[in-house]
Short mmCIF file of C-alpha atoms in Angstrom, two decimals:
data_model
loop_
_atom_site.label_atom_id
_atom_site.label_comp_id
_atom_site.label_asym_id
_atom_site.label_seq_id
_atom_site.Cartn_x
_atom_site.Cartn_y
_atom_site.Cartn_z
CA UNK A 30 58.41 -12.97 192.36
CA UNK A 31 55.24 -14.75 193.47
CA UNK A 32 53.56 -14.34 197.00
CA UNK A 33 50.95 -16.93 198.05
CA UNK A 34 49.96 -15.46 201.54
CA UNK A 35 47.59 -17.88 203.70
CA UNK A 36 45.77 -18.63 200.47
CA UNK A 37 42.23 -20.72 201.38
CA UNK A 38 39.90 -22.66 199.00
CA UNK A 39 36.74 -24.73 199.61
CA UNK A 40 34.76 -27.21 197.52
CA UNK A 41 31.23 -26.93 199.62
CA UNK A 42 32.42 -28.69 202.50
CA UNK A 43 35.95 -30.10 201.40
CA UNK A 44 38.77 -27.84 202.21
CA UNK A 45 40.82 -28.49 198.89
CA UNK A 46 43.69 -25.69 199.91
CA UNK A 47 44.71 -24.55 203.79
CA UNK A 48 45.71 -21.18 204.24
CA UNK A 49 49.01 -21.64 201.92
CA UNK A 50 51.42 -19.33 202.51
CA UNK A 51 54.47 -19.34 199.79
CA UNK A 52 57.05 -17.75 197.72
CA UNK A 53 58.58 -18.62 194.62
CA UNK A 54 61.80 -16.67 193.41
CA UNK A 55 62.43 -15.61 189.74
CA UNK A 56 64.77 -17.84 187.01
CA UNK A 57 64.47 -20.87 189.38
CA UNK A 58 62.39 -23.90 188.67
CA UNK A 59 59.53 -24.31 191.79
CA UNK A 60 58.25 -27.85 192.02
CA UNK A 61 54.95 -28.99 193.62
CA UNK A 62 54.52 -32.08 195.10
CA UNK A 63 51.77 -33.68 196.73
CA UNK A 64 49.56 -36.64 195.81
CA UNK A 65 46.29 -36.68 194.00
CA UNK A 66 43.90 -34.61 196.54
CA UNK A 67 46.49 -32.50 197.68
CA UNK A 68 45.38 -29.46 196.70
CA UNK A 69 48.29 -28.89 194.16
CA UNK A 70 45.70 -28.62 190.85
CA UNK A 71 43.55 -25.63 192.48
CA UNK A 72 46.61 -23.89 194.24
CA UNK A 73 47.68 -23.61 190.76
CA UNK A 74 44.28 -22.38 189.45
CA UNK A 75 44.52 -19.87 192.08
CA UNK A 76 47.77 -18.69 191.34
CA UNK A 77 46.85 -18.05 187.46
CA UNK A 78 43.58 -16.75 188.26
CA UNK A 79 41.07 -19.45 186.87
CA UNK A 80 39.84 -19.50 190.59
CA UNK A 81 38.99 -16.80 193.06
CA UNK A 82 40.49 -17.34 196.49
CA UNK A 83 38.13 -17.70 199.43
CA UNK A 84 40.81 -16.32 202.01
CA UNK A 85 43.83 -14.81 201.63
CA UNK A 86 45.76 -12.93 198.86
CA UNK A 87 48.47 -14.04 195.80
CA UNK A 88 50.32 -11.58 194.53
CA UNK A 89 52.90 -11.72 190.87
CA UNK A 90 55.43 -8.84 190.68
CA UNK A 91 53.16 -6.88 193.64
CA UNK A 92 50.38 -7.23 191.60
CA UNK A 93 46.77 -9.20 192.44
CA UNK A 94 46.17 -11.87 190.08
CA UNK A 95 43.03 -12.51 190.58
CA UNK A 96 40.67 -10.44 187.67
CA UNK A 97 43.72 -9.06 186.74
CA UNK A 98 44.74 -9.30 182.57
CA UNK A 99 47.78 -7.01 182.83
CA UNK A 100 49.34 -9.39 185.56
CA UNK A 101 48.02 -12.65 183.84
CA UNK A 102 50.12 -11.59 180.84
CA UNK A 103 52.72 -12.53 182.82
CA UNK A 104 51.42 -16.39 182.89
CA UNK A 105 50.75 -18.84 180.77
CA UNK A 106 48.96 -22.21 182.57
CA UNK A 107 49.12 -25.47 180.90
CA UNK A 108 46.48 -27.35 182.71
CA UNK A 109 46.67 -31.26 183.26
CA UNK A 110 44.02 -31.19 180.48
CA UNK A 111 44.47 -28.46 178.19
CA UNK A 112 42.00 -26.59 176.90
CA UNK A 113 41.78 -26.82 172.71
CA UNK A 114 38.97 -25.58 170.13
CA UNK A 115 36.65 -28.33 168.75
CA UNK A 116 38.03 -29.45 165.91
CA UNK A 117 41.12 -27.34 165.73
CA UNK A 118 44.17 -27.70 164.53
CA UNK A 119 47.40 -26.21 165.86
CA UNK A 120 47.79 -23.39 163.54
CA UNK A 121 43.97 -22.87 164.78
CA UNK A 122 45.75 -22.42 168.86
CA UNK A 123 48.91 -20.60 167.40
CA UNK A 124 46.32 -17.90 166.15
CA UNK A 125 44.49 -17.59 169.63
CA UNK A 126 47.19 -17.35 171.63
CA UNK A 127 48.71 -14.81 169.42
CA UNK A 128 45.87 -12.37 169.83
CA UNK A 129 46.54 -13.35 173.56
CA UNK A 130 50.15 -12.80 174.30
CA UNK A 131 51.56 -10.11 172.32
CA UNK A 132 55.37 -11.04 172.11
CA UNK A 133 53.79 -14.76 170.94
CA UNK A 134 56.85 -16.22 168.93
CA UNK A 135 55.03 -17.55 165.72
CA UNK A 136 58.31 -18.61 164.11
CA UNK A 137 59.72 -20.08 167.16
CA UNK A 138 56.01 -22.12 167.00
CA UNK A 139 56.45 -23.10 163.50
CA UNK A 140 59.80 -24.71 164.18
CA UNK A 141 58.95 -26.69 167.47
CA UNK A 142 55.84 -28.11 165.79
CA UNK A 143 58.52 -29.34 163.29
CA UNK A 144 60.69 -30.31 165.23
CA UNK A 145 58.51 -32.03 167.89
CA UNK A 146 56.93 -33.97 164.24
CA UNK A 147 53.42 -32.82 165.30
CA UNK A 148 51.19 -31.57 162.17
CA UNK A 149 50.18 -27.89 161.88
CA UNK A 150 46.70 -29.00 159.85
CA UNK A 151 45.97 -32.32 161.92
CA UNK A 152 42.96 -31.67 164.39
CA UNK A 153 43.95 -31.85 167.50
CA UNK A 154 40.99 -33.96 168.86
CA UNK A 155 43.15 -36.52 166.56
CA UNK A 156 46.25 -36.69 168.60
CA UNK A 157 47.38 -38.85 171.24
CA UNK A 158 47.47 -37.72 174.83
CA UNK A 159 51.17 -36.90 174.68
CA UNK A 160 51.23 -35.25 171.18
CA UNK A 161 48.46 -32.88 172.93
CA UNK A 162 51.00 -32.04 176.12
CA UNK A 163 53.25 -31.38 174.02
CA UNK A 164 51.65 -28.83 172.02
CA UNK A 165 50.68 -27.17 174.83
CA UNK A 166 53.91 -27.01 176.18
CA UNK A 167 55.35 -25.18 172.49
CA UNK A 168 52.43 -23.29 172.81
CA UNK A 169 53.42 -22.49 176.63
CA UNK A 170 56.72 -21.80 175.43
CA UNK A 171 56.16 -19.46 172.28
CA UNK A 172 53.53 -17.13 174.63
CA UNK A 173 57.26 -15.77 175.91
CA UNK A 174 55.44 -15.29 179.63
CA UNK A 175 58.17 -14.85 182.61
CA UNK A 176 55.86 -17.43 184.77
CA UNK A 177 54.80 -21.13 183.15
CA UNK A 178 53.07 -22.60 185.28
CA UNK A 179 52.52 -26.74 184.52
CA UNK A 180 50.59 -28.92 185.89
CA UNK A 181 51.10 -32.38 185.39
CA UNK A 182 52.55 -31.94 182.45
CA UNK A 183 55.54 -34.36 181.67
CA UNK A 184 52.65 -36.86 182.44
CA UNK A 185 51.85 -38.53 178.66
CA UNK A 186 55.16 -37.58 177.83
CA UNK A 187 57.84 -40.50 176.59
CA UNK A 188 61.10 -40.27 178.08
CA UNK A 189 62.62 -38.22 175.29
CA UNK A 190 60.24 -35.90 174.73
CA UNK A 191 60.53 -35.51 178.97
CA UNK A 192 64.00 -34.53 178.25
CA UNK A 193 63.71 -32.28 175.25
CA UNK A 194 61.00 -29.87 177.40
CA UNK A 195 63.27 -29.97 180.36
CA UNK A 196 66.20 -28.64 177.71
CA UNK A 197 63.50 -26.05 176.60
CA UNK A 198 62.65 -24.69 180.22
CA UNK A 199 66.58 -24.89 180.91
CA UNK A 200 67.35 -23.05 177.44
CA UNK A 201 64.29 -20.23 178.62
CA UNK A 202 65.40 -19.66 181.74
CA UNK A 203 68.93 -18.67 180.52
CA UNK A 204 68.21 -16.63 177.30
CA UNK A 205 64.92 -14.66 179.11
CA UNK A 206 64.25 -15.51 182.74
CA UNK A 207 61.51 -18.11 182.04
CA UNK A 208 60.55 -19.14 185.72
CA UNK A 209 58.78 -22.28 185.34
CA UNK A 210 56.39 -24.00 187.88
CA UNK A 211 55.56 -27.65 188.30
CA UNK A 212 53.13 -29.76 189.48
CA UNK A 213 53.48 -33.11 189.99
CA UNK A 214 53.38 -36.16 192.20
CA UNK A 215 55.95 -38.25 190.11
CA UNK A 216 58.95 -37.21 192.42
CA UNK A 217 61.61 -38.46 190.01
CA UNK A 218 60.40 -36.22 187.08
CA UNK A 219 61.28 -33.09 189.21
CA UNK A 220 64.74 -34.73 191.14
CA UNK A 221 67.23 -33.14 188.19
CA UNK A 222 65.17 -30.20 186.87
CA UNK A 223 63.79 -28.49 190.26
CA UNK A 224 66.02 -25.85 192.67
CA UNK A 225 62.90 -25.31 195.04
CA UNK A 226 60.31 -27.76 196.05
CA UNK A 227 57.13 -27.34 197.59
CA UNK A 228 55.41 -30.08 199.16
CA UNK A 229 51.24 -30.02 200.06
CA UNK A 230 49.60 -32.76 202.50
CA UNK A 231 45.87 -32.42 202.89
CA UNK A 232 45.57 -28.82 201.51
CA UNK A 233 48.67 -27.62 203.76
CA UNK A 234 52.45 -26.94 203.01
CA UNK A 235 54.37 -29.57 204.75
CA UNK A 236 57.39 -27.88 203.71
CA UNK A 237 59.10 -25.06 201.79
CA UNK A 238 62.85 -25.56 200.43
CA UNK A 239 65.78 -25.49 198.22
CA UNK A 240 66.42 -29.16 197.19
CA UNK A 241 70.16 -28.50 198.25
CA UNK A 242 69.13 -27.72 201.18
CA UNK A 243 66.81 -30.30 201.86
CA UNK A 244 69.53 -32.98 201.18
CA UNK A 245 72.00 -31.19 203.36
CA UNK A 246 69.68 -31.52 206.70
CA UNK A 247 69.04 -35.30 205.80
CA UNK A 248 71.69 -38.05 205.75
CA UNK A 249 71.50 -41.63 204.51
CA UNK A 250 73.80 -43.67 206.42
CA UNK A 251 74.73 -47.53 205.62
CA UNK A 252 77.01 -49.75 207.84
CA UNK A 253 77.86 -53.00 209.85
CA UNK A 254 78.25 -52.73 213.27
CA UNK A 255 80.67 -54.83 215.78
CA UNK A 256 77.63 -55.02 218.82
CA UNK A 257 74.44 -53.64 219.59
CA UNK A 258 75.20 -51.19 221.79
CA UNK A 259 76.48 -49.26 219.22
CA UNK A 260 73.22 -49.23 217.57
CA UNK A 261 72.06 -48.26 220.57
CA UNK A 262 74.58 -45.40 221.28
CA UNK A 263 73.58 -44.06 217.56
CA UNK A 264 70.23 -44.01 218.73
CA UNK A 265 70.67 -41.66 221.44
CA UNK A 266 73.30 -38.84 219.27
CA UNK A 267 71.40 -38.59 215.79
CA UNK A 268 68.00 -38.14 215.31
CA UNK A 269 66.69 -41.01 213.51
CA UNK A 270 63.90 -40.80 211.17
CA UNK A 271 63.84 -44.43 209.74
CA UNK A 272 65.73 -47.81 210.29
CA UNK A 273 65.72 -50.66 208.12
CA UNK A 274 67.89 -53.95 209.20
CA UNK A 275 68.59 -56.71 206.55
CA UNK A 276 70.60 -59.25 208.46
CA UNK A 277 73.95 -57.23 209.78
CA UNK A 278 73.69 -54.41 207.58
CA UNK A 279 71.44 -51.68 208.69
CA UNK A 280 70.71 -48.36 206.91
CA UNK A 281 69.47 -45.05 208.39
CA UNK A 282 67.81 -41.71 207.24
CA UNK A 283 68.65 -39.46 209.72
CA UNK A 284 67.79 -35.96 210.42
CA UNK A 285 71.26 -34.46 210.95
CA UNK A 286 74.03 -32.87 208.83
CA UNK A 287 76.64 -34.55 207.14
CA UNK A 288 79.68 -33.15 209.44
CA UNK A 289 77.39 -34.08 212.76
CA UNK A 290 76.47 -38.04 211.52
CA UNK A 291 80.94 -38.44 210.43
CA UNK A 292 81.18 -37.16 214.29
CA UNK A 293 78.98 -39.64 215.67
CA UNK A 294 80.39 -42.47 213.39
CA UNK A 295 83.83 -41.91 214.38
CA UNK A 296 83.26 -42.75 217.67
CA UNK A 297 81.56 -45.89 217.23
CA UNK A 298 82.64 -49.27 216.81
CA UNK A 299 81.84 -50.33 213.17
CA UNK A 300 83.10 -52.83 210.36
CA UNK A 301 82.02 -49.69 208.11
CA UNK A 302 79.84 -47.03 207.31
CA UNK A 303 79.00 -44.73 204.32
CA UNK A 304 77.02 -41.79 203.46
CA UNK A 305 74.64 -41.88 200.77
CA UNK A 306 72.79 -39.76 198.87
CA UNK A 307 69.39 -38.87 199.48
CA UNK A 308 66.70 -39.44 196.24
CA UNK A 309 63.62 -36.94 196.57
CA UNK A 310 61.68 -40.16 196.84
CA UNK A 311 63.41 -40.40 199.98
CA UNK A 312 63.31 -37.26 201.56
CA UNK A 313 59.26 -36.84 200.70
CA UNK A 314 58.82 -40.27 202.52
CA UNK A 315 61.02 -39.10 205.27
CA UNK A 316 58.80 -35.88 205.41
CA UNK A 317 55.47 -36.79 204.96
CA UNK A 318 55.33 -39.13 207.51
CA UNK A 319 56.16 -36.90 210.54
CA UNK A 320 52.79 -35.39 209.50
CA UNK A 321 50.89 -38.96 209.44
CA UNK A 322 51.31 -39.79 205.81
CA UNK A 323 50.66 -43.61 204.73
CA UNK A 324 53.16 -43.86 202.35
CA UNK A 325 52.26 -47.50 201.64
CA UNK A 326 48.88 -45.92 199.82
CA UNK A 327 51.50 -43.55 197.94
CA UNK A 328 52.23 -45.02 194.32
CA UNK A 329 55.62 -44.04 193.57
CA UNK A 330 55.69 -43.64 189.31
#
C-alpha cells in the first residue's frame, strides 16, 4: 500500500503540490487526473523518489521512499519523457535495467520487443515518440516491480497499442499483483482501465474515490416534462449540479443516488424520464467546478 500524508512541494514561489494526503490500495489500478499544472507530474516524482518532499511524508509498504533503494525496488517510473542513453539501443536499456531490478525478465523483454515490432539494435534516438513509450512501458513491465507508476504514458500511443498495454497491466495484475498508477488528463484513456481515481486542482486533491462509487452518488437524468412547475418541484428535492434545456427536453446531473432521483421522478408529472450513465468526462466536469474550475479552458482529448 502507498501513503501520501499532507505531501507539500514548491517551485521558488509556485506551490506545484498542496499538502496531498492519499492512499492507493494494492492490485487495483489508481488513476490521476488533473490538467497540465496540476501538480500530477511532481506528485509522481515524489512518490518514486526523484524529488524530495518539502512537507510531509510518503510512505510504500511502511517504508520512506525518499533516499530509499530497498523501497524504490519496489517501483519502476516511466516518466512522460523517458529517460534513454545517447545513442542506445534497446538491448543497451534491457542491460541497465537488469543490473537495476534483479527479477528483470530478459526473456519476457525479448518477446515484447518482438512482438510490439520494435528493433533490439535500432538506436533509440531513431524512434518515433510512440515506439519510445512503448519501450518504456516493456521495459516497465519486464523490471517485475509491484508499483508502475506512469505518467502520461498512453499519450503517443495509437489506439491499438493503447489496448495491448492496458491487456498487459490487466494480465500483471492477475498473474503477480502489478499495481499500476496513472497519470493523465485524457479522462477517457482511464474510464475502462481505472478502479480508483484521484483528481488534483491547483496542487490539491479535489477528490479521492472508487469510480463505482463515484457514479453511484451522481445521476444523469433525461426527460420531458408536462409544466414547469415540475421543473420547479425537481429543483427543490434533488440537488442539481447542472441543467441543460434543448427545446422540451431537459437533462440533469444531479448529485443524488439512483433509488432517491426514481423517488422524486415518480411523483412528478412527466411525458418520460431515463437514467443515464455517467462518462468520467462527466463526473470530472461535475466536480471540478464546485471548486471554481473553467472547464471551457479544459481541452477534453
Amino acid at each position: 500500500m502507498i501513503s501520501i500524508q499532507r505531501v507539500e512541494k514548491s517551485f521558488d514561489d509556485f506551490k506545484a503540490v498542496n499538502a496531498v494526503s492519499l492512499d492507493i490500495a494494492e492490485r487495483q489500478v489508481f488513476g490521476l487526473i488533473g490538467t497540465n499544472g496540476a501538480g500530477k507530474s511532481t506528485l509522481l516524482r515524489m512518490l518514486c523518489g526523484v524529488l524530495t518532499p518539502d512537507g510531509g511524508e510518503i510512505y510504500i509498504d511502511e517504508g520512506k521512499v525518499y533516499d530509499n533503494p530497498l523501497v524504490k525496488r519496489n517501483i519502476f517510473f516511466i516518466s512522460d519523457e523517458p529517460f534513454f542513453f545517447r545513442n542506445g539501443n534497446a538491448e543497451d536499456m534491457k542491460n541497465y535495467y537488469r543490473s537495476i531490478y534483479e527479477d528483470f525478465d530478459a526473456a519476457r523483454f525479448d518477446t515484447l520487443l518482438s512482438d510490439f515490432g520494435l528493433e533490439k539494435s535500432r538506436r533509440i534516438s531513431n524512434f518515433s515518440k510512440g515506439m519510445r513509450k512503448q519501450l518504456s512501458v516493456i521495459l516497465g513491465i519486464c523490471s517485475r516491480t509491484k508499483y508502475l507508476v506512469c505518467d502520461e504514458t498512453f499519450d503517443g500511443l495509437d489506439p491499438v497499442m493503447r489496448q495491448a498495454v492496458k491487456s498487459i497491466f490487466a494480465n500483471d495484475m492477475v498473474e503477480r499483483g502489478l499495481t499500476p498508477i496513472i497519470a493523465s488528463h485524457n479522462l477517457r484513456e482511464l474510464e475502462d482501465i481505472c478502479d480508483h481515481i484521484g483528481l488534483l486542482h491547483q496542487g490539491g486533491v479535489v477528490l479521492s474515490e472508487d469510480l463505482d462509487s463515484m457514479k453511484l452518488g451522481l445521476q444523469k437524468v433525461q426527460a420531458v416534462f408536462r409544466g414547469e412547475e415540475e421543473i420547479a418541484a425537481l429543483r427543490e428535492r434533488l440537488s442539481i449540479l447542472s441543467e441543460n434545456r434543448v427545446g422540451k427536453l431537459c437533462t440533469f446531473t444531479v448529485r443524488n443516488n439512483r433509488r432517491a432521483v426514481e423517488e422524486v421522478f415518480r411523483g412528478l408529472d412527466t411525458v418520460f424520464y431515463e437514467i443515464l450513465p455517467l462518462t468520467l468526462e462527466e463526473i470530472f466536469i461535475s466536480e471540478t467546478e464546485g471548486v471554481g474550475y473553467d472547464v471551457r479552458k479544459f481541452i477534453l482529448n
